[in-house]
Amino acid sequence: MSYQQHSSSSGNRMARRTFEFGRTHVVRPRGKHQATIVWLHGLGDNGSSLSQHLESLSLPNIKWICPTAPTRAVTFLGGFPCTAWFDVREISEDSPDDWEGLDASAAHVANLLSTEPADVKVGVGGFSMGAATALYSATCFALGKYANGSPYPINLRAVIGLSGWLPGSRSLRNKMEVSNDAARRASSLPIFLCHGTSDDVVPFNFGERSSRYLSSAGFRCVTFKSHEGLGHYTVPREMDDVCHWLTARLGLEGYGS
C-alpha cells in the first residue's frame, strides 16, 4: 500500500514523496472483538514475524494488525535499505526527526484503524522504532494533527512502547501548552512504556526520559516499567505486563483463557 505525503497546505511548499508500505498481517480475535491494536515492528523486521508472536498471547478479545514498514535507505545504517517507519540519522535526542516519514507511518496506522467498528477500542503499540512511531501517534492524537498540519482522525484509547523513544520530545511541551483540547486529550490517553536496563541499542535512559517528557507535556496516564538486565529484545514477562495492562485499561474480558 502506498501513501503520498504532502507538506502543509499553507502553499509555500508542496513537496511530495511516496512511501510503499509492505504487507499487513492480521490476527483475528478468538473471542468477542473488544479492541484492535496496530503493532509496529522494529528496524529491519516485518509484520509477519510479529503476528506469529502476538497470536500466542492470552488476549482473545483483541484483533492485532501488524503492518510492514516501507523499505528505505536508513542513514543510521550508512544508507543501507531495510524496512523502517522513518529515517534515523543516529539514536540521539539531538538528531533531527524525519517528520515526513513519521507523518506517513502515523497516517498509515490511522488508516488501518479507520474502518474498525465504533464500539471497538483502538490503540497502537510497537517495539524500538515501532515504539517511537506509536508514541508519535500518541502526540498526533493529543495535538489533533500531524506535523504537516493535517488533522489526526483516530480516537486512540491505548498506546504501548517497548524499548523505544519519543520523537520530538524536547518541543512537545511547548506545542501542547497552546491548546486546551490537546491537554484534555493527553490527560485521558493511557500509555505503557517498558525498557530494559541493559539495552545497548536504544539506551535505557531514552525510555525513562521519554516517560518524563510525556508526563511534563500533560500526559497523565503514563506508566513506565524497567526490566533489570533486559537488552534490546522482548521477553515473556514483559509481554505478560503488556497483557495485564491492556486488560485493565481497556476492560477486556477473558484474559488468560
Tab-separated table of C-alpha atoms in Angstrom:
chain	number	residue	atom	x	y	z
A	1	MET	CA	0.000	0.000	0.000
A	2	SER	CA	1.348	3.419	-0.892
A	3	TYR	CA	0.940	6.666	0.985
A	4	GLN	CA	1.675	10.020	-0.628
A	5	GLN	CA	2.875	12.616	1.843
A	6	HIS	CA	2.019	16.260	1.197
A	7	SER	CA	3.505	19.187	3.034
A	8	SER	CA	1.345	21.652	4.940
A	9	SER	CA	-1.403	23.218	2.852
A	10	SER	CA	-0.041	26.706	3.550
A	11	GLY	CA	1.011	26.803	-0.100
A	12	ASN	CA	4.661	27.738	0.371
A	13	ARG	CA	5.877	24.231	-0.467
A	14	MET	CA	4.187	21.189	-1.938
A	15	ALA	CA	6.895	18.556	-1.785
A	16	ARG	CA	5.631	15.037	-2.387
A	17	ARG	CA	7.109	11.703	-1.531
A	18	THR	CA	5.513	8.296	-1.913
A	19	PHE	CA	6.044	5.584	0.697
A	20	GLU	CA	5.337	1.982	-0.281
A	21	PHE	CA	4.275	0.008	2.764
A	22	GLY	CA	4.731	-3.749	2.852
A	23	ARG	CA	2.254	-6.499	3.602
A	24	THR	CA	-0.113	-6.256	6.570
A	25	HIS	CA	-0.834	-9.338	8.672
A	26	VAL	CA	-3.931	-9.630	10.860
A	27	VAL	CA	-4.524	-11.821	13.914
A	28	ARG	CA	-8.272	-12.231	14.406
A	29	PRO	CA	-9.769	-12.291	17.922
A	30	ARG	CA	-10.686	-15.734	19.223
A	31	GLY	CA	-13.428	-14.310	21.450
A	32	LYS	CA	-15.628	-11.222	21.440
A	33	HIS	CA	-13.952	-8.420	19.471
A	34	GLN	CA	-13.425	-5.645	22.038
A	35	ALA	CA	-10.238	-3.944	20.886
A	36	THR	CA	-7.959	-3.553	17.871
A	37	ILE	CA	-4.264	-2.800	18.284
A	38	VAL	CA	-1.870	-1.952	15.462
A	39	TRP	CA	1.516	-3.371	16.453
A	40	LEU	CA	4.647	-1.962	14.793
A	41	HIS	CA	7.892	-3.868	14.321
A	42	GLY	CA	11.430	-2.632	14.823
A	43	LEU	CA	14.050	-1.668	12.242
A	44	GLY	CA	14.548	-4.346	9.587
A	45	ASP	CA	11.705	-6.584	10.772
A	46	ASN	CA	8.265	-7.242	9.253
A	47	GLY	CA	4.634	-7.738	10.215
A	48	SER	CA	4.644	-11.491	9.642
A	49	SER	CA	7.064	-12.371	12.447
A	50	LEU	CA	5.157	-10.156	14.879
A	51	SER	CA	1.775	-11.655	14.046
A	52	GLN	CA	3.010	-15.148	14.914
A	53	HIS	CA	4.207	-13.918	18.308
A	54	LEU	CA	1.031	-11.962	19.095
A	55	GLU	CA	-1.145	-14.933	18.148
A	56	SER	CA	0.262	-16.815	21.145
A	57	LEU	CA	-0.796	-14.176	23.697
A	58	SER	CA	-3.740	-14.889	26.005
A	59	LEU	CA	-5.786	-11.938	24.789
A	60	PRO	CA	-8.741	-13.497	22.954
A	61	ASN	CA	-10.674	-10.233	22.574
A	62	ILE	CA	-8.018	-8.261	20.702
A	63	LYS	CA	-7.597	-8.056	16.960
A	64	TRP	CA	-3.954	-7.386	16.102
A	65	ILE	CA	-2.969	-5.586	12.912
A	66	CYS	CA	0.713	-5.985	12.018
A	67	PRO	CA	1.782	-3.835	9.063
A	68	THR	CA	5.204	-3.870	7.417
A	69	ALA	CA	7.174	-0.644	7.080
A	70	PRO	CA	8.428	0.665	3.745
A	71	THR	CA	11.885	-0.413	2.605
A	72	ARG	CA	14.059	2.688	2.516
A	73	ALA	CA	17.654	3.819	2.820
A	74	VAL	CA	18.435	4.365	6.506
A	75	THR	CA	21.081	6.973	7.286
A	76	PHE	CA	21.925	5.308	10.609
A	77	LEU	CA	22.938	2.200	8.646
A	78	GLY	CA	25.059	4.113	6.142
A	79	GLY	CA	22.234	4.282	3.608
A	80	PHE	CA	21.593	0.533	3.651
A	81	PRO	CA	17.974	-0.164	2.602
A	82	CYS	CA	15.732	-2.012	5.042
A	83	THR	CA	12.225	-1.820	6.480
A	84	ALA	CA	11.909	1.347	8.565
A	85	TRP	CA	8.989	3.504	9.687
A	86	PHE	CA	11.106	6.636	9.228
A	87	ASP	CA	14.719	7.588	8.626
A	88	VAL	CA	17.129	7.768	11.559
A	89	ARG	CA	20.471	9.544	11.422
A	90	GLU	CA	21.556	8.420	14.879
A	91	ILE	CA	19.974	7.173	18.082
A	92	SER	CA	20.195	10.521	19.841
A	93	GLU	CA	17.821	13.140	21.201
A	94	ASP	CA	19.844	15.741	19.292
A	95	SER	CA	19.327	14.022	15.944
A	96	PRO	CA	16.778	15.776	13.681
A	97	ASP	CA	13.478	13.958	13.313
A	98	ASP	CA	12.193	12.697	9.968
A	99	TRP	CA	8.779	14.349	10.263
A	100	GLU	CA	7.776	13.375	6.735
A	101	GLY	CA	8.451	9.705	7.411
A	102	LEU	CA	6.819	9.852	10.842
A	103	ASP	CA	3.702	11.504	9.414
A	104	ALA	CA	3.437	8.896	6.657
A	105	SER	CA	3.719	5.989	9.090
A	106	ALA	CA	1.343	7.514	11.662
A	107	ALA	CA	-1.166	8.152	8.865
A	108	HIS	CA	-0.785	4.549	7.696
A	109	VAL	CA	-1.601	3.359	11.229
A	110	ALA	CA	-4.607	5.688	11.392
A	111	ASN	CA	-5.840	4.393	8.048
A	112	LEU	CA	-5.610	0.787	9.276
A	113	LEU	CA	-7.734	1.704	12.315
A	114	SER	CA	-10.229	3.878	10.448
A	115	THR	CA	-12.561	1.022	9.444
A	116	GLU	CA	-12.836	-0.604	12.873
A	117	PRO	CA	-16.362	-0.799	14.406
A	118	ALA	CA	-17.390	2.164	16.554
A	119	ASP	CA	-17.764	0.015	19.681
A	120	VAL	CA	-14.218	-1.384	19.405
A	121	LYS	CA	-11.445	0.402	21.333
A	122	VAL	CA	-8.377	1.095	19.212
A	123	GLY	CA	-4.713	1.564	20.034
A	124	VAL	CA	-1.177	1.345	18.726
A	125	GLY	CA	1.980	-0.215	20.105
A	126	GLY	CA	5.369	-1.323	18.983
A	127	PHE	CA	8.982	-2.223	19.613
A	128	SER	CA	12.008	0.078	19.191
A	129	MET	CA	11.399	2.201	16.075
A	130	GLY	CA	7.848	0.858	16.105
A	131	ALA	CA	7.501	2.130	19.679
A	132	ALA	CA	8.775	5.548	18.579
A	133	THR	CA	6.123	5.614	15.841
A	134	ALA	CA	3.437	4.581	18.335
A	135	LEU	CA	4.466	7.381	20.727
A	136	TYR	CA	4.479	9.847	17.840
A	137	SER	CA	0.922	8.718	17.049
A	138	ALA	CA	0.039	9.499	20.681
A	139	THR	CA	1.292	13.060	20.292
A	140	CYS	CA	-0.600	13.445	16.989
A	141	PHE	CA	-3.784	12.290	18.753
A	142	ALA	CA	-3.293	14.797	21.573
A	143	LEU	CA	-2.416	17.696	19.297
A	144	GLY	CA	-5.184	16.751	16.876
A	145	LYS	CA	-2.872	16.933	13.895
A	146	TYR	CA	0.247	15.591	12.233
A	147	ALA	CA	3.445	17.628	11.935
A	148	ASN	CA	2.345	18.709	8.452
A	149	GLY	CA	-0.863	20.225	9.861
A	150	SER	CA	-3.313	17.618	8.545
A	151	PRO	CA	-5.964	16.570	11.114
A	152	TYR	CA	-5.398	13.347	13.044
A	153	PRO	CA	-8.623	11.298	12.713
A	154	ILE	CA	-8.437	8.457	15.273
A	155	ASN	CA	-9.608	8.350	18.893
A	156	LEU	CA	-6.760	6.351	20.415
A	157	ARG	CA	-7.529	4.525	23.656
A	158	ALA	CA	-4.164	2.887	24.405
A	159	VAL	CA	-0.509	3.311	23.383
A	160	ILE	CA	2.367	0.926	24.161
A	161	GLY	CA	6.088	1.434	23.610
A	162	LEU	CA	8.708	-1.238	24.254
A	163	SER	CA	12.410	-0.289	24.083
A	164	GLY	CA	11.667	2.906	22.208
A	165	TRP	CA	11.899	6.682	22.399
A	166	LEU	CA	9.748	9.770	21.874
A	167	PRO	CA	10.331	11.702	18.621
A	168	GLY	CA	10.235	15.463	19.055
A	169	SER	CA	10.465	15.087	22.815
A	170	ARG	CA	12.042	18.438	23.603
A	171	SER	CA	9.499	20.543	21.689
A	172	LEU	CA	6.392	18.606	22.748
A	173	ARG	CA	5.595	20.566	25.907
A	174	ASN	CA	5.592	23.906	24.072
A	175	LYS	CA	3.307	22.510	21.372
A	176	MET	CA	0.896	21.103	23.952
A	177	GLU	CA	0.659	24.287	26.017
A	178	VAL	CA	-1.107	26.270	23.274
A	179	SER	CA	-4.235	24.091	23.237
A	180	ASN	CA	-6.730	23.218	25.969
A	181	ASP	CA	-8.127	20.458	23.739
A	182	ALA	CA	-4.654	18.926	23.429
A	183	ALA	CA	-4.263	18.919	27.222
A	184	ARG	CA	-7.656	17.261	27.625
A	185	ARG	CA	-6.885	14.530	25.094
A	186	ALA	CA	-3.410	13.932	26.515
A	187	SER	CA	-4.667	13.605	30.076
A	188	SER	CA	-7.083	10.827	29.105
A	189	LEU	CA	-4.761	8.639	26.990
A	190	PRO	CA	-3.189	5.638	28.774
A	191	ILE	CA	0.428	4.993	27.726
A	192	PHE	CA	2.526	1.998	28.814
A	193	LEU	CA	6.303	2.090	28.394
A	194	CYS	CA	8.785	-0.720	29.098
A	195	HIS	CA	12.565	-0.628	28.753
A	196	GLY	CA	15.428	-2.944	29.608
A	197	THR	CA	18.238	-1.584	31.776
A	198	SER	CA	20.854	-3.332	29.588
A	199	ASP	CA	19.564	-2.089	26.215
A	200	ASP	CA	22.660	-1.352	24.100
A	201	VAL	CA	20.736	-0.107	21.039
A	202	VAL	CA	18.215	2.354	22.469
A	203	PRO	CA	19.682	3.253	25.874
A	204	PHE	CA	17.512	2.783	28.953
A	205	ASN	CA	17.610	6.487	29.798
A	206	PHE	CA	15.937	7.278	26.449
A	207	GLY	CA	12.885	5.317	27.570
A	208	GLU	CA	12.978	6.797	31.030
A	209	ARG	CA	13.268	10.355	29.720
A	210	SER	CA	10.504	9.749	27.178
A	211	SER	CA	8.205	8.936	30.078
A	212	ARG	CA	9.173	12.173	31.835
A	213	TYR	CA	8.759	14.270	28.683
A	214	LEU	CA	5.264	12.851	28.123
A	215	SER	CA	4.253	13.476	31.734
A	216	SER	CA	5.558	17.047	31.719
A	217	ALA	CA	3.657	17.721	28.477
A	218	GLY	CA	0.353	16.757	30.096
A	219	PHE	CA	0.009	13.015	29.533
A	220	ARG	CA	-1.328	11.989	32.955
A	221	CYS	CA	-1.724	8.246	32.454
A	222	VAL	CA	1.852	7.219	31.658
A	223	THR	CA	3.201	4.018	33.204
A	224	PHE	CA	6.926	3.271	32.900
A	225	LYS	CA	8.327	-0.125	33.828
A	226	SER	CA	12.002	-1.056	33.819
A	227	HIS	CA	13.263	-4.614	33.318
A	228	GLU	CA	16.553	-5.325	35.054
A	229	GLY	CA	19.166	-6.865	32.770
A	230	LEU	CA	16.951	-6.863	29.660
A	231	GLY	CA	18.631	-5.949	26.373
A	232	HIS	CA	17.098	-4.762	23.116
A	233	TYR	CA	14.506	-7.512	22.817
A	234	THR	CA	11.272	-8.634	24.425
A	235	VAL	CA	10.794	-11.487	26.895
A	236	PRO	CA	7.653	-13.316	28.099
A	237	ARG	CA	7.473	-11.436	31.409
A	238	GLU	CA	7.415	-8.119	29.539
A	239	MET	CA	4.608	-9.303	27.267
A	240	ASP	CA	2.739	-10.539	30.360
A	241	ASP	CA	2.930	-6.973	31.667
A	242	VAL	CA	1.506	-5.723	28.366
A	243	CYS	CA	-1.351	-8.238	28.575
A	244	HIS	CA	-2.243	-7.257	32.133
A	245	TRP	CA	-2.067	-3.544	31.331
A	246	LEU	CA	-4.233	-3.827	28.218
A	247	THR	CA	-6.787	-5.950	30.029
A	248	ALA	CA	-7.092	-3.407	32.856
A	249	ARG	CA	-7.021	-0.259	30.716
A	250	LEU	CA	-9.406	-1.475	28.017
A	251	GLY	CA	-11.691	-3.506	30.292
A	252	LEU	CA	-11.107	-6.716	28.346
A	253	GLU	CA	-12.803	-9.993	29.139
A	254	GLY	CA	-11.210	-13.406	29.184
A	255	TYR	CA	-7.543	-12.688	29.936
A	256	GLY	CA	-5.641	-15.929	30.462
A	257	SER	CA	-8.283	-18.109	28.841
